[in-house]
């Protein structure tokens, strides 16, 4: 279920074919990503959802948690998308749901990136047993299929959005650690690193001042692309009852309510469409941007994430 | 030129492959130990007082009861000792008692694992058939409209929330249209065939009972299709890349040039070498299918590991959740090992390290 599997799979395939699977030409690198319809659709959707989150009070017709209406009203009446089992306006809940999902997904990615970057830099720069320990830890996390590990961690920490984010950070950091490590493996032998070390810079300074700018760009891109994945995992945990708690208007939790109300199809179907469009938007963008990246970066992202 | 020849030589003698597999098996074993460590940390260290959780409020107020409980379950031992006790238990199949079913977790796992394995197997077959077909078409029609369309389809496959797809598919295809039965493995009350393998479809065939087989197929198809959405997307993208790689080879041009029918070239010259990475991927995809069942089975009332995990997580039944995690992770490790084996067997040119 986890997307973190995918880059690993590509790595396996690369190893087997002995060459890179995605050549530059294959990636259509000669064309700007913005001339490709998928990227444009993705960008428009992302901007649209961000606007919805920012302007939620203006867009939502009602209070998302007010139980003001008749229960289980089908869409089309006074409530555009109908009402849920407690008589709350579904459209308003979906609109306000952006304010839970998007910031938390970004926060999750930021946390995972931070942990992964630090761990990966240390592993890649120092090598040796530090490297071994960090990489074995990554292997360990990868051995658990994403949602299962997140589920176990969230269950142990106790349900709730904050713990769900923490649990998913545990799941997501290794992919960043691997990318950063592989980039540093290449960089630490570079002449400018030797130069700065010979000038007496400490390892910490070298990492923070000289190496950080080289790593930051690709990692940021990878991070941005993972937001869709983060949304998927977060809503999955909420669907399992381990993320958002009532009365939070969270999309995954809303789908879960829909699964308990089979007669009222709209309760689950609309919030799920919201999840789908957000994730799709990031993946459309990601698929195109990844190809358009600097080929060295693309290789690092593909080969070792 | 010298090195590859030597490597192939060593593979033929078996030492390279054997050593390779040995190393992988040892790595796998360490991974399994690591997994139990993670499960232990999550069950024993993170949550509050296990005595409080197990005994309930009234017993907690009696210090003697609590002390007896702690002594009995070794809670006063140092953590490392507790871990070895836990590991020792695991080795003997003791995963603890599920707070929800009040049965040993192992008993539950044995009961719920086969339906999930069966679901995942059907899903992986669907994913392979559809994914390889779509990926091949996409590669052959590269950058033309079928490729673009398939790209959108595969991206949608990896983007769709599985639990939502399960809900929507079941609303449309079983509630509304009535094409599929959407609950359980068989119609309610219908007897299962005698258990041989635990896989219902296989058992019904062994029982020589085509009717039950058909009914089982009717029930498994929709959940398997839903589950396959993600892996279809994955395998499609992989196949496309892999086929494109093969298409660039000179021997493909030669095959065309000597007038072989297009069909033959695609099936024998292109797909065969392209299958190596695809098989690798599908093995790993199987692991993700297993975990995907957590989000799907409850909606289809599928009596499998996924639903068990779902209910356990809702009830915060930690021993059960950990049992599921350990089992799935171990299956994952084993599959990876099998893939490594297949890898070396299928294509000895691969560097064995």
XYZ file of C-alpha atoms in Angstrom:
658
model
C 0.000 0.000 0.000
C 2.884 2.285 0.454
C 4.402 4.370 -2.210
C 7.831 4.221 -0.533
C 8.030 0.764 -2.050
C 8.053 2.059 -5.535
C 11.454 3.646 -5.860
C 12.947 0.569 -4.334
C 11.261 -1.491 -6.979
C 12.794 0.692 -9.614
C 16.148 0.109 -8.067
C 15.643 -3.630 -8.251
C 14.662 -3.374 -11.864
C 17.616 -1.246 -12.646
C 19.925 -3.738 -11.102
C 18.421 -6.511 -13.133
C 18.624 -4.726 -16.427
C 22.043 -3.394 -15.606
C 21.097 -0.019 -16.944
C 18.829 2.787 -16.000
C 15.233 2.194 -16.929
C 14.371 5.774 -17.593
C 16.673 7.348 -20.083
C 16.688 11.049 -20.607
C 14.927 10.732 -23.898
C 12.297 8.535 -22.352
C 11.592 11.208 -19.796
C 10.785 13.737 -22.479
C 13.245 16.034 -20.862
C 13.487 18.336 -23.815
C 10.012 19.675 -23.119
C 9.158 22.022 -20.301
C 6.939 20.357 -17.709
C 4.541 23.279 -17.962
C 3.731 22.435 -21.535
C 2.555 19.009 -20.467
C -1.144 18.776 -19.759
C -0.797 16.434 -16.783
C 1.428 18.857 -14.915
C -0.914 21.726 -15.631
C -3.934 19.767 -14.426
C -2.008 18.770 -11.318
C -0.872 22.307 -10.588
C -4.356 23.733 -11.071
C -5.838 21.121 -8.732
C -3.219 21.739 -6.062
C -3.699 25.503 -6.224
C -7.451 25.007 -6.166
C -7.345 22.889 -3.012
C -4.945 25.252 -1.287
C -7.340 28.113 -2.050
C -10.215 26.066 -0.633
C -8.229 25.562 2.556
C -7.350 29.243 2.843
C -10.845 30.485 2.075
C -12.761 27.725 3.870
C -14.945 30.043 5.976
C -15.993 31.929 2.844
C -16.657 28.842 0.755
C -18.347 26.550 3.250
C -22.041 27.297 3.392
C -22.416 26.114 6.981
C -20.584 25.329 10.200
C -18.876 21.940 9.605
C -19.732 20.621 13.048
C -23.207 22.096 13.573
C -25.866 19.411 13.620
C -28.407 21.781 12.130
C -30.075 19.707 9.476
C -32.188 16.622 8.988
C -30.040 13.506 9.164
C -28.922 11.614 6.045
C -30.337 14.064 3.505
C -29.397 13.046 -0.044
C -27.429 15.525 -2.163
C -29.186 18.160 -4.193
C -31.612 19.550 -1.647
C -30.883 22.369 0.750
C -27.470 20.771 1.289
C -25.585 20.522 -1.984
C -23.787 17.285 -1.093
C -26.330 16.104 1.477
C -25.927 15.624 5.209
C -24.289 12.926 7.308
C -25.626 10.706 10.055
C -25.590 13.550 12.581
C -27.225 16.096 10.325
C -24.063 17.990 9.445
C -23.598 19.629 6.061
C -21.297 17.391 4.022
C -19.986 20.082 1.681
C -18.924 22.257 4.606
C -17.207 19.306 6.236
C -15.297 18.485 3.068
C -14.269 22.117 2.640
C -13.071 22.361 6.236
C -11.415 18.969 5.853
C -8.736 20.660 3.735
C -7.671 22.525 6.866
C -6.902 19.252 8.610
C -5.548 17.211 5.743
C -3.316 19.649 3.885
C -1.409 21.206 6.818
C -0.927 17.832 8.496
C 0.268 16.227 5.285
C 2.771 19.048 4.847
C 3.816 18.798 8.488
C 4.281 15.059 8.119
C 6.456 15.501 5.062
C 8.479 18.220 6.794
C 9.075 16.006 9.830
C 9.981 12.987 7.724
C 12.284 15.121 5.578
C 13.996 16.594 8.608
C 14.591 13.246 10.284
C 15.551 11.580 7.009
C 17.922 14.349 5.961
C 19.758 14.397 9.256
C 20.021 10.610 9.429
C 20.973 10.330 5.769
C 23.618 13.067 5.978
C 25.251 11.494 8.976
C 25.185 8.067 7.370
C 26.483 9.254 4.028
C 29.103 11.641 5.336
C 30.661 9.516 8.043
C 30.120 6.099 6.480
C 31.380 3.102 8.428
C 29.324 1.664 11.228
C 27.110 4.761 11.520
C 26.126 4.256 7.923
C 25.466 0.569 8.500
C 23.268 1.213 11.510
C 21.180 3.870 9.776
C 20.764 1.815 6.631
C 19.770 -1.321 8.555
C 17.200 0.791 10.383
C 15.844 1.867 7.015
C 15.686 -1.753 5.871
C 13.803 -2.579 9.014
C 11.187 0.070 8.378
C 10.909 -0.995 4.749
C 10.276 -4.568 5.852
C 7.012 -3.411 7.397
C 4.469 -2.532 4.750
C 3.696 1.154 5.391
C 0.167 1.187 6.671
C 0.764 -1.817 8.936
C 3.717 -0.231 10.715
C 1.874 3.072 10.963
C -1.137 1.232 12.329
C 0.925 -0.561 14.941
C 2.704 2.626 15.968
C -0.491 4.668 16.073
C -2.256 1.974 18.079
C 0.636 1.887 20.545
C 0.877 5.677 20.834
C -2.873 6.011 21.122
C -5.286 7.270 18.475
C -5.302 10.919 17.482
C -4.062 13.091 14.661
C -0.855 14.114 16.410
C 0.145 10.522 17.033
C -0.865 9.553 13.519
C 1.573 12.125 12.166
C 4.298 10.803 14.464
C 3.558 7.206 13.470
C 3.717 8.074 9.786
C 6.959 9.978 10.274
C 8.442 6.682 11.425
C 7.231 5.128 8.189
C 8.333 7.879 5.833
C 11.755 9.093 6.966
C 13.824 6.245 5.476
C 13.111 7.162 1.866
C 14.594 10.618 2.471
C 17.494 9.167 4.393
C 18.368 6.957 1.443
C 18.256 9.777 -1.071
C 20.348 12.112 1.047
C 22.830 9.389 1.864
C 23.398 8.483 -1.759
C 23.866 12.131 -2.678
C 26.388 12.612 0.105
C 28.281 9.490 -0.867
C 28.924 11.176 -4.174
C 29.609 14.591 -2.711
C 31.933 13.792 0.148
C 34.762 12.968 -2.218
C 34.259 16.206 -4.132
C 37.146 18.617 -4.241
C 35.338 21.473 -2.584
C 34.679 19.250 0.430
C 38.318 18.225 0.702
C 39.268 21.873 0.330
C 37.038 23.088 3.101
C 38.134 20.244 5.360
C 41.777 21.057 4.722
C 41.034 24.634 5.639
C 40.043 23.306 9.017
C 36.249 23.259 8.808
C 34.575 20.844 11.195
C 32.434 17.985 9.936
C 29.412 19.839 11.237
C 30.276 23.007 9.379
C 31.006 21.080 6.205
C 27.633 19.388 6.394
C 25.653 22.475 7.315
C 27.355 25.084 5.156
C 28.988 23.351 2.226
C 26.906 20.279 1.632
C 23.444 21.462 2.595
C 22.850 23.620 -0.508
C 23.749 20.698 -2.733
C 21.244 18.446 -1.091
C 18.439 20.835 -0.262
C 17.017 21.278 -3.754
C 16.428 17.652 -4.691
C 15.184 16.826 -1.205
C 12.681 19.658 -1.331
C 11.386 18.396 -4.654
C 11.110 14.858 -3.372
C 9.338 16.179 -0.298
C 6.848 18.184 -2.310
C 6.011 15.157 -4.399
C 5.410 13.044 -1.330
C 2.610 15.260 -0.034
C 0.074 13.239 -2.025
C 1.381 10.041 -0.518
C 1.195 11.610 2.931
C -2.443 12.535 2.364
C -3.173 8.950 1.363
C -1.506 7.473 4.448
C -3.014 9.995 6.863
C -6.532 9.497 5.581
C -5.952 5.742 5.677
C -5.064 5.904 9.363
C -8.080 8.072 10.037
C -10.229 5.593 8.142
C -8.893 2.928 10.502
C -9.972 5.109 13.425
C -6.390 5.805 14.493
C -6.126 9.336 13.149
C -8.765 12.015 13.408
C -11.253 11.587 16.226
C -14.866 12.770 16.184
C -16.074 15.391 15.576
C -13.083 16.339 13.371
C -14.069 16.793 9.753
C -11.338 14.595 8.310
C -11.814 12.937 4.922
C -10.650 9.446 5.819
C -12.805 9.403 8.927
C -15.734 10.596 6.808
C -15.273 7.731 4.354
C -15.231 5.426 7.339
C -18.586 6.824 8.436
C -19.827 6.254 4.905
C -18.772 2.616 5.168
C -21.036 2.296 8.198
C -23.951 3.915 6.358
C -24.285 1.906 3.190
C -27.731 3.350 2.475
C -26.391 6.887 2.306
C -23.783 6.572 -0.425
C -22.939 10.258 -0.502
C -21.407 10.295 2.992
C -18.402 8.263 1.940
C -18.183 8.885 -1.787
C -17.662 12.675 -1.780
C -14.893 12.906 0.845
C -13.108 10.078 -0.948
C -13.278 12.031 -4.187
C -11.627 14.902 -2.354
C -8.769 12.614 -1.263
C -8.455 11.192 -4.767
C -8.212 14.585 -6.447
C -5.621 15.887 -3.996
C -3.403 12.814 -4.296
C -3.871 12.668 -8.048
C -2.892 16.322 -8.356
C 0.396 15.775 -6.530
C 1.118 12.604 -8.480
C 0.383 14.280 -11.830
C 2.752 17.060 -10.891
C 5.310 14.683 -9.503
C 5.330 12.356 -12.467
C 6.110 15.219 -14.800
C 8.479 17.156 -12.565
C 10.549 14.117 -11.751
C 11.218 13.653 -15.442
C 12.057 17.287 -15.958
C 14.561 17.423 -13.125
C 18.242 17.699 -13.593
C 19.170 14.197 -14.726
C 21.671 13.737 -11.917
C 19.005 14.585 -9.397
C 16.495 12.444 -11.179
C 18.888 9.575 -10.923
C 19.426 10.138 -7.237
C 15.714 10.355 -6.607
C 14.904 7.342 -8.682
C 17.831 5.144 -7.929
C 18.115 5.450 -4.240
C 15.005 6.801 -2.667
C 35.896 -8.559 -19.998
C 37.665 -10.745 -17.514
C 35.490 -9.994 -14.536
C 32.068 -10.930 -15.921
C 33.405 -14.220 -17.251
C 34.802 -15.046 -13.849
C 31.575 -14.124 -12.195
C 29.569 -16.341 -14.485
C 32.043 -19.099 -13.862
C 31.595 -18.815 -10.127
C 27.814 -18.850 -10.507
C 28.024 -22.040 -12.510
C 30.035 -23.639 -9.785
C 27.345 -22.565 -7.373
C 29.570 -20.950 -4.796
C 28.602 -17.411 -5.795
C 24.917 -18.121 -5.749
C 25.117 -20.144 -2.575
C 27.123 -17.491 -0.803
C 24.779 -14.832 -2.074
C 21.721 -16.668 -0.814
C 23.396 -17.402 2.473
C 24.146 -13.730 2.972
C 20.611 -12.788 2.055
C 19.147 -15.395 4.391
C 21.273 -14.132 7.269
C 20.265 -10.552 6.485
C 16.652 -11.729 6.410
C 17.016 -13.433 9.765
C 18.438 -10.263 11.296
C 15.562 -8.345 9.807
C 13.060 -10.696 11.427
C 14.757 -10.244 14.800
C 14.658 -6.492 14.233
C 10.972 -6.721 13.478
C 10.261 -8.526 16.728
C 12.280 -5.834 18.503
C 10.136 -3.111 16.954
C 6.983 -5.007 17.867
C 8.273 -5.472 21.399
C 9.152 -1.820 21.824
C 5.742 -0.794 20.561
C 3.839 -3.230 22.784
C 5.885 -3.022 25.957
C 7.526 0.333 26.191
C 5.291 2.920 24.638
C 1.872 2.447 26.219
C 1.170 3.039 29.881
C 0.865 0.341 32.444
C -0.019 -3.055 30.945
C -1.334 -4.116 34.327
C -3.807 -1.263 34.249
C -4.877 -2.191 30.747
C -5.372 -5.859 31.561
C -6.779 -5.712 35.051
C -9.261 -2.898 34.923
C -9.994 -0.163 37.389
C -11.094 -2.100 40.446
C -8.209 -4.529 40.551
C -5.772 -1.657 40.123
C -6.743 -0.256 43.490
C -5.592 -3.430 45.185
C -1.769 -3.319 45.352
C -1.516 -7.048 46.034
C -3.344 -7.939 42.824
C -1.165 -5.598 40.811
C 2.004 -6.995 42.349
C 0.878 -10.545 41.648
C 0.054 -9.627 38.050
C 3.391 -7.916 37.537
C 5.248 -10.865 38.991
C 3.317 -13.380 36.942
C 3.960 -11.664 33.623
C 7.525 -10.728 34.467
C 6.813 -7.007 34.330
C 9.312 -6.321 37.094
C 12.121 -7.909 35.117
C 14.555 -5.641 33.305
C 13.452 -4.784 29.778
C 16.045 -6.920 28.005
C 14.830 -9.922 29.959
C 11.265 -9.116 29.082
C 12.294 -8.937 25.449
C 13.851 -12.391 25.550
C 10.787 -13.755 27.270
C 8.716 -12.195 24.502
C 11.017 -13.565 21.786
C 10.958 -16.990 23.398
C 7.174 -16.826 23.368
C 7.114 -15.825 19.705
C 9.356 -18.756 18.798
C 6.825 -21.017 20.453
C 3.949 -19.359 18.670
C 2.925 -17.322 21.689
C 1.842 -13.945 20.349
C -0.156 -13.176 23.470
C -3.899 -13.153 23.978
C -6.112 -10.961 21.868
C -8.093 -8.695 24.150
C -10.838 -8.658 21.604
C -11.432 -12.287 20.725
C -10.037 -13.553 24.062
C -8.183 -16.227 22.130
C -4.460 -16.683 21.540
C -3.407 -14.348 18.757
C -1.790 -17.281 16.958
C -5.128 -19.108 16.738
C -6.652 -15.990 15.227
C -3.790 -15.552 12.784
C -4.030 -19.147 11.602
C -7.719 -18.681 10.986
C -7.556 -15.303 9.253
C -4.379 -15.566 7.206
C -5.517 -17.983 4.437
C -8.471 -15.900 3.159
C -6.171 -12.890 2.936
C -3.449 -14.822 1.135
C -6.077 -16.037 -1.308
C -7.380 -12.507 -1.886
C -3.865 -11.189 -2.423
C -3.045 -14.045 -4.821
C -6.081 -13.356 -6.992
C -5.266 -9.648 -6.901
C -1.655 -10.195 -7.949
C -2.751 -12.374 -10.866
C -5.170 -9.649 -12.000
C -2.469 -7.007 -11.551
C 0.050 -8.974 -13.578
C -2.314 -9.692 -16.462
C -3.689 -6.152 -16.669
C -0.473 -4.375 -15.731
C 1.775 -6.227 -18.175
C -0.751 -5.776 -20.983
C -1.203 -2.052 -20.332
C 2.493 -1.453 -19.807
C 3.417 -3.230 -23.032
C 0.866 -1.278 -25.037
C 2.091 1.961 -23.471
C 5.682 1.178 -24.385
C 4.839 0.178 -27.950
C 2.723 3.310 -28.448
C 5.142 5.504 -26.578
C 4.216 9.185 -26.381
C 1.106 8.633 -28.479
C -2.394 8.802 -27.081
C -2.631 5.211 -25.771
C 0.539 5.852 -23.769
C -0.831 9.105 -22.361
C -4.130 7.459 -21.485
C -2.424 4.530 -19.790
C -0.210 6.933 -17.883
C -3.300 8.635 -16.482
C -4.848 5.258 -15.645
C -1.767 4.016 -13.820
C -1.311 7.286 -11.944
C -4.941 7.115 -10.906
C -4.383 3.564 -9.752
C -1.605 4.584 -7.386
C -3.500 7.684 -6.219
C -6.888 6.282 -5.373
C -7.560 5.678 -1.667
C -8.164 1.944 -1.515
C -10.735 2.126 1.247
C -12.774 4.615 -0.740
C -12.528 2.536 -3.903
C -13.737 -0.475 -1.934
C -16.726 1.464 -0.648
C -17.607 2.990 -4.006
C -17.149 -0.228 -5.974
C -19.260 -2.137 -3.548
C -21.986 0.551 -3.648
C -22.046 0.564 -7.444
C -21.393 -3.033 -8.435
C -23.054 -4.978 -5.696
C -25.660 -2.734 -4.097
C -26.789 -0.880 -7.202
C -26.089 -3.220 -10.104
C -25.975 -6.523 -8.259
C -23.147 -7.870 -10.441
C -21.027 -9.115 -7.577
C -21.712 -10.450 -4.139
C -19.911 -8.129 -1.826
C -19.934 -9.841 1.526
C -17.842 -12.710 2.745
C -16.221 -15.558 0.890
C -19.459 -17.440 0.163
C -23.178 -16.731 0.417
C -24.255 -16.441 4.052
C -24.751 -19.823 5.682
C -23.284 -21.747 2.777
C -20.895 -24.414 4.073
C -17.193 -24.153 3.338
C -15.469 -27.037 1.570
C -13.329 -29.263 3.790
C -10.137 -27.441 4.674
C -7.054 -28.762 2.943
C -4.987 -25.740 1.997
C -7.137 -23.110 3.690
C -7.576 -21.404 0.327
C -11.270 -21.670 -0.429
C -10.985 -21.714 -4.206
C -8.365 -24.462 -4.127
C -10.215 -26.438 -1.490
C -13.464 -26.372 -3.432
C -11.653 -27.668 -6.505
C -9.975 -30.407 -4.483
C -13.424 -31.240 -3.130
C -14.571 -31.510 -6.748
C -17.241 -28.903 -6.130
C -17.435 -26.516 -9.104
C -20.520 -24.807 -7.706
C -18.744 -23.663 -4.552
C -15.752 -22.686 -6.664
C -17.932 -20.514 -8.834
C -19.585 -18.911 -5.844
C -16.205 -18.264 -4.269
C -14.971 -16.664 -7.471
C -18.069 -14.498 -7.590
C -17.320 -13.269 -4.091
C -13.583 -12.740 -4.406
C -13.557 -10.886 -7.713
C -14.675 -7.427 -6.584
C -12.425 -7.142 -3.514
C -9.516 -8.488 -5.539
C -10.116 -5.953 -8.314
C -10.260 -3.105 -5.798
C -7.100 -4.299 -4.126
C -5.376 -4.613 -7.480
C -5.875 -0.935 -8.423
C -2.632 0.161 -6.822
C -0.534 -2.757 -8.022
C -1.921 -2.494 -11.554
C -0.667 1.090 -11.609
C 2.693 0.001 -10.253
C 3.199 -2.942 -12.594
C 2.016 -0.943 -15.602
C 4.662 1.724 -15.044
C 7.272 -0.915 -14.510
C 6.379 -2.924 -17.552
C 6.442 0.184 -19.699
C 9.923 1.095 -18.549
C 11.165 -2.455 -18.812
C 9.768 -3.010 -22.299
C 11.163 0.309 -23.508
C 14.558 -0.796 -22.293
C 14.359 -4.079 -24.213
C 12.986 -2.437 -27.357
C 16.182 -0.450 -27.691
C 18.285 -3.583 -28.163
C 19.783 -4.523 -31.506
C 18.404 -8.026 -31.468
C 14.880 -6.654 -31.578
C 15.724 -4.829 -34.788
C 17.279 -8.009 -36.128
C 14.160 -9.968 -35.275
C 12.015 -7.473 -37.141
C 14.470 -7.357 -40.018
C 14.451 -11.077 -40.569
C 10.714 -10.839 -41.049
C 9.374 -12.403 -37.878
C 5.731 -11.589 -37.232
C 5.287 -8.623 -34.875
C 3.413 -10.820 -32.449
C 6.264 -13.271 -32.159
C 8.786 -10.521 -31.662
C 6.745 -8.947 -28.879
C 5.921 -12.168 -27.080
C 9.238 -13.981 -27.416
C 11.907 -11.370 -27.888
C 10.555 -8.437 -25.951
C 8.381 -9.697 -23.137
C 10.567 -12.551 -22.059
C 13.591 -10.529 -21.023
C 11.320 -7.732 -19.864
C 9.627 -10.099 -17.425
C 12.637 -10.375 -15.111
C 12.194 -7.020 -13.385
C 8.423 -7.391 -13.578
C 8.504 -10.615 -11.588
C 10.665 -8.866 -9.036
C 8.182 -6.071 -8.721
C 5.195 -8.331 -8.422
C 6.770 -10.179 -5.539
C 7.168 -6.926 -3.666
C 3.738 -5.785 -4.765
C 2.348 -8.889 -3.092
C 3.539 -7.542 0.226
C 1.790 -4.264 -0.357
C -1.364 -6.176 -1.314
C -1.260 -7.964 2.031
C -1.180 -4.689 3.895
C -3.773 -3.199 1.565
C -6.268 -5.743 2.810
C -6.364 -3.841 6.108
C -8.204 -1.053 4.359
C -10.385 -3.218 2.120
C -11.541 -6.317 3.919
C -13.775 -4.647 6.474
C -15.872 -3.133 3.712
C -16.317 -6.483 1.970
C -16.782 -8.405 5.236
C -13.875 -10.557 4.108
C -12.959 -12.825 7.026
C -9.232 -12.214 6.711
C -6.189 -10.773 8.389
C -6.970 -7.272 7.176
C -10.337 -7.149 8.862
C -8.832 -8.684 11.976
C -6.190 -5.961 11.994
C -8.802 -3.293 11.382
C -10.983 -4.428 14.247
C -7.997 -4.900 16.529
C -6.703 -1.434 15.785
C -10.124 0.071 16.471
C -10.242 -1.774 19.794
C -6.581 -0.875 20.494
C -5.942 -4.575 20.874
C -2.138 -4.331 20.838
C -1.166 -8.018 20.946
C -3.347 -8.645 17.912
C -2.032 -5.622 16.006
C 1.544 -6.661 16.747
C 0.816 -10.238 15.750
C -0.456 -9.054 12.391
C 2.538 -6.741 11.921
C 5.044 -9.442 12.728
C 3.366 -11.974 10.450
C 3.060 -9.573 7.531
C 6.603 -8.322 7.945
C 7.945 -11.869 8.090
C 6.015 -12.767 4.934
C 7.501 -9.655 3.358
C 11.019 -10.718 4.252
C 10.444 -14.250 2.984
C 9.055 -12.967 -0.306
C 12.087 -10.741 -0.725
C 14.303 -13.723 -0.147
C 12.410 -15.815 -2.692
C 12.759 -12.966 -5.174
C 16.475 -12.840 -4.593
C 16.607 -16.552 -5.306
C 14.529 -16.196 -8.472
C 16.715 -13.304 -9.496
C 19.857 -15.330 -9.532
C 18.149 -18.315 -11.094
C 16.466 -16.390 -13.913
C 19.374 -14.217 -14.871
C 22.824 -15.300 -13.729
C 24.392 -12.215 -15.273
C 23.114 -10.188 -12.351
C 25.793 -9.219 -9.946
C 25.502 -11.506 -7.002
C 26.221 -9.220 -4.146
